[in-house]
mmCIF file of C-alpha atoms in Angstrom:
data_model
loop_
_atom_site.group_PDB
_atom_site.id
_atom_site.type_symbol
_atom_site.label_atom_id
_atom_site.label_comp_id
_atom_site.label_asym_id
_atom_site.label_seq_id
_atom_site.Cartn_x
_atom_site.Cartn_y
_atom_site.Cartn_z
ATOM 1 C CA UNK A 1 -3.518 4.414 22.583
ATOM 2 C CA UNK A 2 -2.296 7.835 23.657
ATOM 3 C CA UNK A 3 -2.132 10.628 21.101
ATOM 4 C CA UNK A 4 1.075 12.611 20.590
ATOM 5 C CA UNK A 5 -0.881 15.779 21.407
ATOM 6 C CA UNK A 6 0.327 17.780 24.409
ATOM 7 C CA UNK A 7 -2.165 19.916 26.359
ATOM 8 C CA UNK A 8 -1.381 23.613 26.637
ATOM 9 C CA UNK A 9 -2.588 27.129 25.858
ATOM 10 C CA UNK A 10 0.321 28.567 23.856
ATOM 11 C CA UNK A 11 -0.246 30.736 20.777
ATOM 12 C CA UNK A 12 0.377 27.633 18.643
ATOM 13 C CA UNK A 13 -2.283 25.675 20.548
ATOM 14 C CA UNK A 14 -4.858 28.406 19.943
ATOM 15 C CA UNK A 15 -4.162 28.746 16.200
ATOM 16 C CA UNK A 16 -6.830 26.931 14.091
ATOM 17 C CA UNK A 17 -5.676 23.491 12.885
ATOM 18 C CA UNK A 18 -6.294 24.384 9.229
ATOM 19 C CA UNK A 19 -4.001 27.434 9.483
ATOM 20 C CA UNK A 20 -1.255 25.354 11.093
ATOM 21 C CA UNK A 21 -1.463 22.694 8.370
ATOM 22 C CA UNK A 22 -1.391 25.290 5.575
ATOM 23 C CA UNK A 23 1.610 27.034 7.172
ATOM 24 C CA UNK A 24 3.405 23.715 7.575
ATOM 25 C CA UNK A 25 3.010 22.924 3.873
ATOM 26 C CA UNK A 26 4.311 26.383 2.868
ATOM 27 C CA UNK A 27 7.302 26.018 5.229
ATOM 28 C CA UNK A 28 8.167 22.530 3.973
ATOM 29 C CA UNK A 29 7.985 23.692 0.363
ATOM 30 C CA UNK A 30 10.316 26.597 1.194
ATOM 31 C CA UNK A 31 12.765 24.277 2.993
ATOM 32 C CA UNK A 32 13.042 22.148 -0.136
ATOM 33 C CA UNK A 33 13.654 25.131 -2.424
ATOM 34 C CA UNK A 34 16.350 26.714 -0.254
ATOM 35 C CA UNK A 35 19.765 25.061 -0.546
ATOM 36 C CA UNK A 36 21.742 27.158 1.956
ATOM 37 C CA UNK A 37 23.020 25.094 4.894
ATOM 38 C CA UNK A 38 23.327 28.101 7.269
ATOM 39 C CA UNK A 39 19.706 29.129 6.617
ATOM 40 C CA UNK A 40 18.482 25.544 7.016
ATOM 41 C CA UNK A 41 20.420 25.189 10.295
ATOM 42 C CA UNK A 42 18.684 28.361 11.504
ATOM 43 C CA UNK A 43 15.307 26.909 10.529
ATOM 44 C CA UNK A 44 16.062 23.708 12.460
ATOM 45 C CA UNK A 45 16.988 25.816 15.511
ATOM 46 C CA UNK A 46 13.707 27.758 15.241
ATOM 47 C CA UNK A 47 11.828 24.432 15.089
ATOM 48 C CA UNK A 48 13.674 23.217 18.175
ATOM 49 C CA UNK A 49 13.117 26.515 20.011
ATOM 50 C CA UNK A 50 9.399 26.245 19.200
ATOM 51 C CA UNK A 51 9.269 23.130 21.366
ATOM 52 C CA UNK A 52 9.829 25.273 24.477
ATOM 53 C CA UNK A 53 6.209 26.466 23.951
ATOM 54 C CA UNK A 54 5.117 22.937 24.867
ATOM 55 C CA UNK A 55 6.626 23.201 28.366
ATOM 56 C CA UNK A 56 8.106 19.713 28.237
ATOM 57 C CA UNK A 57 11.588 18.621 29.370
ATOM 58 C CA UNK A 58 14.535 18.246 26.987
ATOM 59 C CA UNK A 59 14.441 14.489 27.643
ATOM 60 C CA UNK A 60 10.791 14.402 26.554
ATOM 61 C CA UNK A 61 11.601 16.344 23.352
ATOM 62 C CA UNK A 62 14.379 13.860 22.622
ATOM 63 C CA UNK A 63 12.019 10.913 23.272
ATOM 64 C CA UNK A 64 9.562 12.354 20.719
ATOM 65 C CA UNK A 65 12.206 13.055 18.069
ATOM 66 C CA UNK A 66 14.331 9.907 18.558
ATOM 67 C CA UNK A 67 12.609 7.773 15.882
ATOM 68 C CA UNK A 68 13.423 10.468 13.308
ATOM 69 C CA UNK A 69 16.939 11.301 14.522
ATOM 70 C CA UNK A 70 18.355 7.939 13.444
ATOM 71 C CA UNK A 71 16.968 7.951 9.902
ATOM 72 C CA UNK A 72 17.867 11.629 9.366
ATOM 73 C CA UNK A 73 21.478 11.038 10.471
ATOM 74 C CA UNK A 74 21.804 7.874 8.333
ATOM 75 C CA UNK A 75 20.506 9.641 5.212
ATOM 76 C CA UNK A 76 22.703 12.708 5.878
ATOM 77 C CA UNK A 77 25.809 10.511 6.310
ATOM 78 C CA UNK A 78 24.954 8.606 3.140
ATOM 79 C CA UNK A 79 24.572 11.901 1.251
ATOM 80 C CA UNK A 80 27.823 13.267 2.716
ATOM 81 C CA UNK A 81 29.784 10.170 1.650
ATOM 82 C CA UNK A 82 28.438 10.146 -1.917
ATOM 83 C CA UNK A 83 27.729 13.809 -2.718
ATOM 84 C CA UNK A 84 30.140 15.694 -0.457
ATOM 85 C CA UNK A 85 30.008 17.320 2.988
ATOM 86 C CA UNK A 86 28.046 20.411 1.890
ATOM 87 C CA UNK A 87 25.206 18.312 0.497
ATOM 88 C CA UNK A 88 25.322 16.142 3.618
ATOM 89 C CA UNK A 89 24.928 19.165 5.908
ATOM 90 C CA UNK A 90 22.084 20.544 3.787
ATOM 91 C CA UNK A 91 20.285 17.174 4.033
ATOM 92 C CA UNK A 92 20.888 16.990 7.796
ATOM 93 C CA UNK A 93 19.495 20.469 8.599
ATOM 94 C CA UNK A 94 16.656 20.316 6.055
ATOM 95 C CA UNK A 95 15.365 16.944 7.271
ATOM 96 C CA UNK A 96 15.783 17.903 10.930
ATOM 97 C CA UNK A 97 13.867 21.181 10.387
ATOM 98 C CA UNK A 98 11.042 19.371 8.571
ATOM 99 C CA UNK A 99 10.645 16.795 11.355
ATOM 100 C CA UNK A 100 10.748 19.489 14.082
ATOM 101 C CA UNK A 101 8.122 21.759 12.469
ATOM 102 C CA UNK A 102 5.824 18.800 11.760
ATOM 103 C CA UNK A 103 6.194 17.581 15.338
ATOM 104 C CA UNK A 104 5.180 21.048 16.597
ATOM 105 C CA UNK A 105 1.895 20.938 14.660
ATOM 106 C CA UNK A 106 1.196 17.418 15.936
ATOM 107 C CA UNK A 107 1.903 18.361 19.553
ATOM 108 C CA UNK A 108 -0.334 21.440 19.523
ATOM 109 C CA UNK A 109 -3.389 20.041 17.697
ATOM 110 C CA UNK A 110 -5.958 17.666 19.201
ATOM 111 C CA UNK A 111 -7.221 14.564 17.395
ATOM 112 C CA UNK A 112 -10.708 16.087 17.350
ATOM 113 C CA UNK A 113 -9.481 19.268 15.624
ATOM 114 C CA UNK A 114 -7.723 17.179 12.982
ATOM 115 C CA UNK A 115 -10.879 15.130 12.360
ATOM 116 C CA UNK A 116 -12.853 18.369 11.927
ATOM 117 C CA UNK A 117 -10.338 19.611 9.338
ATOM 118 C CA UNK A 118 -10.465 16.304 7.453
ATOM 119 C CA UNK A 119 -14.274 16.224 7.529
ATOM 120 C CA UNK A 120 -14.426 19.772 6.137
ATOM 121 C CA UNK A 121 -11.807 18.924 3.489
ATOM 122 C CA UNK A 122 -13.875 15.870 2.500
ATOM 123 C CA UNK A 123 -17.029 17.952 1.860
ATOM 124 C CA UNK A 124 -16.222 18.635 -1.837
ATOM 125 C CA UNK A 125 -15.678 14.863 -2.285
ATOM 126 C CA UNK A 126 -19.095 14.253 -0.708
ATOM 127 C CA UNK A 127 -20.709 16.618 -3.206
ATOM 128 C CA UNK A 128 -19.064 14.614 -6.004
ATOM 129 C CA UNK A 129 -20.624 11.484 -4.489
ATOM 130 C CA UNK A 130 -17.255 9.806 -3.772
ATOM 131 C CA UNK A 131 -17.637 9.448 -0.006
ATOM 132 C CA UNK A 132 -19.595 10.707 2.974
ATOM 133 C CA UNK A 133 -17.604 13.233 4.986
ATOM 134 C CA UNK A 134 -19.088 12.028 8.279
ATOM 135 C CA UNK A 135 -17.805 8.502 7.612
ATOM 136 C CA UNK A 136 -14.235 9.735 8.147
ATOM 137 C CA UNK A 137 -14.771 10.435 11.839
ATOM 138 C CA UNK A 138 -16.800 7.238 12.283
ATOM 139 C CA UNK A 139 -14.055 5.072 10.732
ATOM 140 C CA UNK A 140 -11.311 6.709 12.786
ATOM 141 C CA UNK A 141 -13.344 6.094 15.932
ATOM 142 C CA UNK A 142 -13.851 2.444 14.966
ATOM 143 C CA UNK A 143 -10.112 1.847 14.465
ATOM 144 C CA UNK A 144 -9.179 3.432 17.818
ATOM 145 C CA UNK A 145 -11.935 1.435 19.523
ATOM 146 C CA UNK A 146 -10.795 -1.931 18.123
ATOM 147 C CA UNK A 147 -6.982 -1.802 18.352
ATOM 148 C CA UNK A 148 -6.890 -2.833 22.070
ATOM 149 C CA UNK A 149 -9.399 -5.605 21.391
ATOM 150 C CA UNK A 150 -7.302 -7.010 18.535
ATOM 151 C CA UNK A 151 -4.158 -6.863 20.682
ATOM 152 C CA UNK A 152 -5.817 -8.914 23.429
ATOM 153 C CA UNK A 153 -7.135 -11.333 20.806
ATOM 154 C CA UNK A 154 -3.555 -11.687 19.545
ATOM 155 C CA UNK A 155 -2.409 -12.569 23.071
ATOM 156 C CA UNK A 156 -5.170 -15.161 23.448
ATOM 157 C CA UNK A 157 -4.151 -16.843 20.174
ATOM 158 C CA UNK A 158 -0.480 -16.781 21.179
ATOM 159 C CA UNK A 159 -1.229 -18.272 24.601
ATOM 160 C CA UNK A 160 -3.328 -20.952 22.945
ATOM 161 C CA UNK A 161 -0.201 -21.919 20.996
ATOM 162 C CA UNK A 162 1.833 -22.196 24.206
ATOM 163 C CA UNK A 163 -0.937 -24.155 25.925
ATOM 164 C CA UNK A 164 -0.740 -26.769 23.203
ATOM 165 C CA UNK A 165 3.067 -26.780 23.215
ATOM 166 C CA UNK A 166 3.270 -25.116 19.775
ATOM 167 C CA UNK A 167 5.697 -22.388 18.791
ATOM 168 C CA UNK A 168 3.822 -19.281 17.569
ATOM 169 C CA UNK A 169 4.445 -18.898 13.851
ATOM 170 C CA UNK A 170 3.427 -15.926 11.687
ATOM 171 C CA UNK A 171 0.838 -17.750 9.575
ATOM 172 C CA UNK A 172 -0.746 -19.693 12.444
ATOM 173 C CA UNK A 173 -0.989 -16.440 14.481
ATOM 174 C CA UNK A 174 -2.259 -14.133 11.751
ATOM 175 C CA UNK A 175 -4.895 -16.325 10.090
ATOM 176 C CA UNK A 176 -7.071 -16.869 13.202
ATOM 177 C CA UNK A 177 -6.527 -13.207 14.146
ATOM 178 C CA UNK A 178 -7.888 -11.992 10.790
ATOM 179 C CA UNK A 179 -10.775 -14.464 10.643
ATOM 180 C CA UNK A 180 -12.033 -13.904 14.208
ATOM 181 C CA UNK A 181 -11.721 -10.122 13.837
ATOM 182 C CA UNK A 182 -13.426 -9.791 10.463
ATOM 183 C CA UNK A 183 -16.224 -12.180 11.512
ATOM 184 C CA UNK A 184 -17.416 -9.518 13.954
ATOM 185 C CA UNK A 185 -17.904 -7.055 11.057
ATOM 186 C CA UNK A 186 -21.524 -8.076 10.446
ATOM 187 C CA UNK A 187 -22.570 -7.483 14.054
ATOM 188 C CA UNK A 188 -20.771 -4.133 14.223
ATOM 189 C CA UNK A 189 -22.296 -3.018 10.912
ATOM 190 C CA UNK A 190 -25.766 -4.050 12.117
ATOM 191 C CA UNK A 191 -25.226 -2.112 15.362
ATOM 192 C CA UNK A 192 -24.174 1.015 13.436
ATOM 193 C CA UNK A 193 -27.185 0.813 11.103
ATOM 194 C CA UNK A 194 -29.597 0.048 13.957
ATOM 195 C CA UNK A 195 -28.562 3.300 15.625
ATOM 196 C CA UNK A 196 -28.911 5.234 12.367
ATOM 197 C CA UNK A 197 -25.425 6.679 12.784
ATOM 198 C CA UNK A 198 -24.802 6.999 9.041
ATOM 199 C CA UNK A 199 -28.326 8.337 8.357
ATOM 200 C CA UNK A 200 -28.791 6.444 5.114
ATOM 201 C CA UNK A 201 -31.903 4.898 3.625
ATOM 202 C CA UNK B 1 -20.464 2.321 0.488
ATOM 203 C CA UNK B 2 -22.211 -0.356 2.539
ATOM 204 C CA UNK B 3 -21.764 -0.139 6.301
ATOM 205 C CA UNK B 4 -20.265 -3.664 6.316
ATOM 206 C CA UNK B 5 -17.506 -2.606 3.876
ATOM 207 C CA UNK B 6 -16.727 0.444 6.002
ATOM 208 C CA UNK B 7 -16.516 -1.730 9.129
ATOM 209 C CA UNK B 8 -14.328 -4.339 7.389
ATOM 210 C CA UNK B 9 -11.921 -1.600 6.258
ATOM 211 C CA UNK B 10 -11.787 -0.073 9.736
ATOM 212 C CA UNK B 11 -11.241 -3.462 11.383
ATOM 213 C CA UNK B 12 -8.402 -4.253 8.996
ATOM 214 C CA UNK B 13 -6.852 -0.845 9.665
ATOM 215 C CA UNK B 14 -6.960 -1.790 13.354
ATOM 216 C CA UNK B 15 -5.243 -5.105 12.517
ATOM 217 C CA UNK B 16 -2.469 -3.227 10.660
ATOM 218 C CA UNK B 17 -2.011 -0.929 13.669
ATOM 219 C CA UNK B 18 -1.976 -3.899 16.057
ATOM 220 C CA UNK B 19 0.642 -5.674 13.918
ATOM 221 C CA UNK B 20 2.898 -2.652 14.416
ATOM 222 C CA UNK B 21 2.488 -2.876 18.200
ATOM 223 C CA UNK B 22 3.092 -6.602 18.787
ATOM 224 C CA UNK B 23 6.706 -7.595 19.406
ATOM 225 C CA UNK B 24 8.497 -8.586 16.182
ATOM 226 C CA UNK B 25 7.771 -12.196 15.238
ATOM 227 C CA UNK B 26 10.820 -14.461 15.064
ATOM 228 C CA UNK B 27 10.896 -16.796 12.104
ATOM 229 C CA UNK B 28 12.072 -20.333 12.749
ATOM 230 C CA UNK B 29 14.669 -20.613 10.032
ATOM 231 C CA UNK B 30 16.330 -17.198 10.013
ATOM 232 C CA UNK B 31 17.514 -15.363 13.134
ATOM 233 C CA UNK B 32 16.030 -12.031 12.058
ATOM 234 C CA UNK B 33 12.870 -10.646 13.677
ATOM 235 C CA UNK B 34 10.363 -9.219 11.201
ATOM 236 C CA UNK B 35 8.118 -6.287 11.969
ATOM 237 C CA UNK B 36 4.698 -7.192 10.790
ATOM 238 C CA UNK B 37 3.275 -3.833 9.694
ATOM 239 C CA UNK B 38 4.211 -3.938 6.011
ATOM 240 C CA UNK B 39 2.966 -7.530 6.088
ATOM 241 C CA UNK B 40 -0.361 -6.051 7.203
ATOM 242 C CA UNK B 41 -0.452 -3.879 4.076
ATOM 243 C CA UNK B 42 0.017 -6.916 1.809
ATOM 244 C CA UNK B 43 -2.611 -8.820 3.819
ATOM 245 C CA UNK B 44 -5.123 -5.976 3.391
ATOM 246 C CA UNK B 45 -4.875 -6.336 -0.383
ATOM 247 C CA UNK B 46 -4.898 -10.109 -0.356
ATOM 248 C CA UNK B 47 -7.843 -10.471 2.044
ATOM 249 C CA UNK B 48 -10.060 -7.470 1.243
ATOM 250 C CA UNK B 49 -9.229 -6.704 -2.382
ATOM 251 C CA UNK B 50 -8.258 -3.358 -3.913
ATOM 252 C CA UNK B 51 -11.053 -1.023 -2.788
ATOM 253 C CA UNK B 52 -11.573 -1.947 0.862
ATOM 254 C CA UNK B 53 -7.854 -2.701 1.274
ATOM 255 C CA UNK B 54 -6.969 0.796 0.091
ATOM 256 C CA UNK B 55 -9.454 2.376 2.482
ATOM 257 C CA UNK B 56 -7.939 0.517 5.441
ATOM 258 C CA UNK B 57 -4.395 1.575 4.528
ATOM 259 C CA UNK B 58 -5.552 5.196 4.024
ATOM 260 C CA UNK B 59 -7.175 5.056 7.475
ATOM 261 C CA UNK B 60 -3.904 3.972 9.081
ATOM 262 C CA UNK B 61 -2.082 6.845 7.341
ATOM 263 C CA UNK B 62 -4.747 9.359 8.454
ATOM 264 C CA UNK B 63 -4.455 8.123 12.051
ATOM 265 C CA UNK B 64 -0.674 8.555 11.857
ATOM 266 C CA UNK B 65 -1.045 12.031 10.352
ATOM 267 C CA UNK B 66 -3.381 13.239 13.106
ATOM 268 C CA UNK B 67 -0.850 12.346 15.767
ATOM 269 C CA UNK B 68 -1.626 8.826 16.915
ATOM 270 C CA UNK B 69 1.440 6.587 17.343
ATOM 271 C CA UNK B 70 0.079 3.859 15.076
ATOM 272 C CA UNK B 71 3.165 3.065 12.999
ATOM 273 C CA UNK B 72 5.662 0.396 14.063
ATOM 274 C CA UNK B 73 7.948 1.557 16.848
ATOM 275 C CA UNK B 74 5.265 3.945 18.117
ATOM 276 C CA UNK B 75 5.902 6.455 15.338
ATOM 277 C CA UNK B 76 3.205 8.906 14.297
ATOM 278 C CA UNK B 77 2.490 12.573 13.763
ATOM 279 C CA UNK B 78 3.055 14.739 10.726
ATOM 280 C CA UNK B 79 6.837 14.282 11.008
ATOM 281 C CA UNK B 80 6.584 10.770 9.514
ATOM 282 C CA UNK B 81 5.286 12.440 6.346
ATOM 283 C CA UNK B 82 8.275 14.799 6.281
ATOM 284 C CA UNK B 83 10.982 12.129 6.568
ATOM 285 C CA UNK B 84 13.294 10.652 3.914
ATOM 286 C CA UNK B 85 11.411 7.340 4.182
ATOM 287 C CA UNK B 86 7.977 8.908 3.562
ATOM 288 C CA UNK B 87 7.969 7.377 0.069
ATOM 289 C CA UNK B 88 7.479 3.954 1.622
ATOM 290 C CA UNK B 89 4.396 5.179 3.515
ATOM 291 C CA UNK B 90 2.871 6.763 0.408
ATOM 292 C CA UNK B 91 3.919 3.593 -1.410
ATOM 293 C CA UNK B 92 1.683 1.557 0.913
ATOM 294 C CA UNK B 93 -1.339 2.983 -0.905
ATOM 295 C CA UNK B 94 -0.077 1.958 -4.348
ATOM 296 C CA UNK B 95 1.130 -1.370 -2.916
ATOM 297 C CA UNK B 96 -2.291 -2.284 -1.544
ATOM 298 C CA UNK B 97 -4.096 -1.154 -4.725
ATOM 299 C CA UNK B 98 -1.789 -3.344 -6.835
ATOM 300 C CA UNK B 99 -1.875 -6.335 -4.483
ATOM 301 C CA UNK B 100 -5.658 -6.127 -4.147
ATOM 302 C CA UNK B 101 -6.287 -5.697 -7.862
ATOM 303 C CA UNK B 102 -3.953 -8.562 -8.830
ATOM 304 C CA UNK B 103 -5.489 -10.833 -6.156
ATOM 305 C CA UNK B 104 -8.961 -10.221 -7.565
ATOM 306 C CA UNK B 105 -7.675 -10.750 -11.113
ATOM 307 C CA UNK B 106 -5.571 -13.886 -10.572
ATOM 308 C CA UNK B 107 -7.208 -15.849 -7.754
ATOM 309 C CA UNK B 108 -10.528 -17.668 -8.139
ATOM 310 C CA UNK B 109 -12.321 -20.238 -5.998
ATOM 311 C CA UNK B 110 -12.173 -22.922 -8.703
ATOM 312 C CA UNK B 111 -8.360 -23.041 -8.644
ATOM 313 C CA UNK B 112 -6.390 -25.689 -6.761
ATOM 314 C CA UNK B 113 -5.063 -24.564 -3.374
ATOM 315 C CA UNK B 114 -1.449 -24.460 -4.486
ATOM 316 C CA UNK B 115 -2.283 -22.335 -7.542
ATOM 317 C CA UNK B 116 -4.205 -19.885 -5.316
ATOM 318 C CA UNK B 117 -1.218 -19.562 -2.978
ATOM 319 C CA UNK B 118 1.179 -18.937 -5.877
ATOM 320 C CA UNK B 119 -1.163 -16.321 -7.369
ATOM 321 C CA UNK B 120 -1.504 -14.576 -4.010
ATOM 322 C CA UNK B 121 2.306 -14.602 -3.755
ATOM 323 C CA UNK B 122 2.627 -12.980 -7.197
ATOM 324 C CA UNK B 123 0.109 -10.292 -6.162
ATOM 325 C CA UNK B 124 1.823 -9.607 -2.820
ATOM 326 C CA UNK B 125 5.307 -9.608 -4.364
ATOM 327 C CA UNK B 126 4.357 -7.275 -7.194
ATOM 328 C CA UNK B 127 2.400 -4.824 -5.035
ATOM 329 C CA UNK B 128 4.018 -5.146 -1.628
ATOM 330 C CA UNK B 129 7.625 -5.370 -2.778
ATOM 331 C CA UNK B 130 8.149 -4.092 -6.347
ATOM 332 C CA UNK B 131 5.613 -1.222 -6.383
ATOM 333 C CA UNK B 132 6.454 -0.330 -2.755
ATOM 334 C CA UNK B 133 10.190 -0.113 -3.410
ATOM 335 C CA UNK B 134 9.712 1.875 -6.633
ATOM 336 C CA UNK B 135 7.779 4.479 -4.594
ATOM 337 C CA UNK B 136 10.154 4.410 -1.619
ATOM 338 C CA UNK B 137 13.363 4.546 -3.637
ATOM 339 C CA UNK B 138 12.130 7.238 -6.062
ATOM 340 C CA UNK B 139 11.080 9.464 -3.147
ATOM 341 C CA UNK B 140 14.370 8.905 -1.291
ATOM 342 C CA UNK B 141 16.351 9.650 -4.473
ATOM 343 C CA UNK B 142 14.408 12.842 -5.267
ATOM 344 C CA UNK B 143 14.211 14.239 -1.732
ATOM 345 C CA UNK B 144 17.848 13.709 -0.775
ATOM 346 C CA UNK B 145 19.342 14.225 -4.222
ATOM 347 C CA UNK B 146 21.171 10.909 -3.813
ATOM 348 C CA UNK B 147 20.246 9.573 -7.247
ATOM 349 C CA UNK B 148 18.426 6.322 -7.953
ATOM 350 C CA UNK B 149 21.315 3.850 -7.913
ATOM 351 C CA UNK B 150 22.576 4.966 -4.501
ATOM 352 C CA UNK B 151 19.078 5.101 -3.020
ATOM 353 C CA UNK B 152 18.542 1.580 -4.361
ATOM 354 C CA UNK B 153 21.746 0.337 -2.718
ATOM 355 C CA UNK B 154 20.639 1.808 0.610
ATOM 356 C CA UNK B 155 17.340 -0.093 0.461
ATOM 357 C CA UNK B 156 18.715 -3.419 -0.803
ATOM 358 C CA UNK B 157 19.192 -4.951 2.652
ATOM 359 C CA UNK B 158 15.442 -4.863 3.394
ATOM 360 C CA UNK B 159 14.255 -6.617 0.237
ATOM 361 C CA UNK B 160 14.838 -10.282 1.318
ATOM 362 C CA UNK B 161 12.735 -9.751 4.461
ATOM 363 C CA UNK B 162 9.918 -8.242 2.410
ATOM 364 C CA UNK B 163 9.959 -11.114 -0.094
ATOM 365 C CA UNK B 164 9.551 -13.419 2.900
ATOM 366 C CA UNK B 165 6.584 -11.344 4.051
ATOM 367 C CA UNK B 166 5.014 -11.814 0.611
ATOM 368 C CA UNK B 167 5.302 -15.593 1.163
ATOM 369 C CA UNK B 168 3.603 -15.290 4.565
ATOM 370 C CA UNK B 169 0.916 -12.996 3.097
ATOM 371 C CA UNK B 170 0.226 -15.558 0.346
ATOM 372 C CA UNK B 171 -0.089 -18.485 2.803
ATOM 373 C CA UNK B 172 -2.255 -16.441 5.173
ATOM 374 C CA UNK B 173 -4.344 -14.980 2.335
ATOM 375 C CA UNK B 174 -5.164 -18.425 0.985
ATOM 376 C CA UNK B 175 -5.982 -19.744 4.487
ATOM 377 C CA UNK B 176 -8.317 -16.797 5.178
ATOM 378 C CA UNK B 177 -10.007 -17.323 1.811
ATOM 379 C CA UNK B 178 -10.749 -20.924 2.793
ATOM 380 C CA UNK B 179 -11.973 -20.011 6.287
ATOM 381 C CA UNK B 180 -13.833 -16.746 5.630
ATOM 382 C CA UNK B 181 -13.851 -15.647 1.979
ATOM 383 C CA UNK B 182 -14.142 -11.872 1.495
ATOM 384 C CA UNK B 183 -12.267 -11.195 -1.739
ATOM 385 C CA UNK B 184 -14.660 -9.715 -4.320
ATOM 386 C CA UNK B 185 -15.216 -11.688 -7.521
ATOM 387 C CA UNK B 186 -13.024 -10.847 -10.499
ATOM 388 C CA UNK B 187 -13.090 -7.111 -11.125
#
């Protein structure tokens, strides 16, 4: 699984992840409070221009933004039809600007930096006894480690259907997938505890 | 939290991610492919119960937020939390809490198989459809200024598919309970 992070050494790459996240939340709040379509269009342009810092082609930018383009356009059209063209334009530029700024933070921050921010943010919760901050990184690592394994398990189960001349059906695919996957939980948990990774009594 | 519970949550998060990556499953009787990721959210509640189910859904959302393309269609990054449909993602958390809590409340091992399936269906329908759509539609209505009735109309087309997923989640949830029971006893 490849992250959406893009390597680089721009000013945005060097900014600490926590600062970028805080700025993003301030910007998104401001975008929701401002209802001027010209200003919002300008903001969207700034977000788009920011992508030149990533040194990727226009086609690559489009590939990254495509999943959001469709839903933004649909919602903007819907708003335009029901609430008038002005509201539709405001929705279009506001939603586009939000997606572009968020995508900038994602592209310039590594997964490791994000995990560090989350672990630090979880420290107060650890002091309250709700969770252990270090577990966050461990769990994220576990998920990334097991996704490819579950995908190949899915293929094995599907091929087993074909081998027996059965059509794969949702229930007959998902049930063995869940049971075989969760059965390995005991071994994995024992391996984690044997290595003392969570440092608990 | 016991290490086993943490591992179960992480493994189920990986299942939810994997369900977003496999090609859409075609159902025999209707010609519409269904993407399995929101089915994964219902399954998390039905199989693991409220607490562990919620942790696995939160893990998927954290992975998406930190830039991994874990959502169906290879979506990910902070932009998915700044989109008009973000309410459905946030709704996943409330959906899995509700589905998990209702599963623990309604389903017990002494019930007949059919009763268990129906109870799982009620839990999945209430959490994974009703609670999910309340979150998704409210967010869409507030963010775009469309108003509730129009936002509801825009979402209507997806409801039949999600009711069907609740049926699949109920059948699968009951089958997993028979094969490898994990649901905590009544809360």
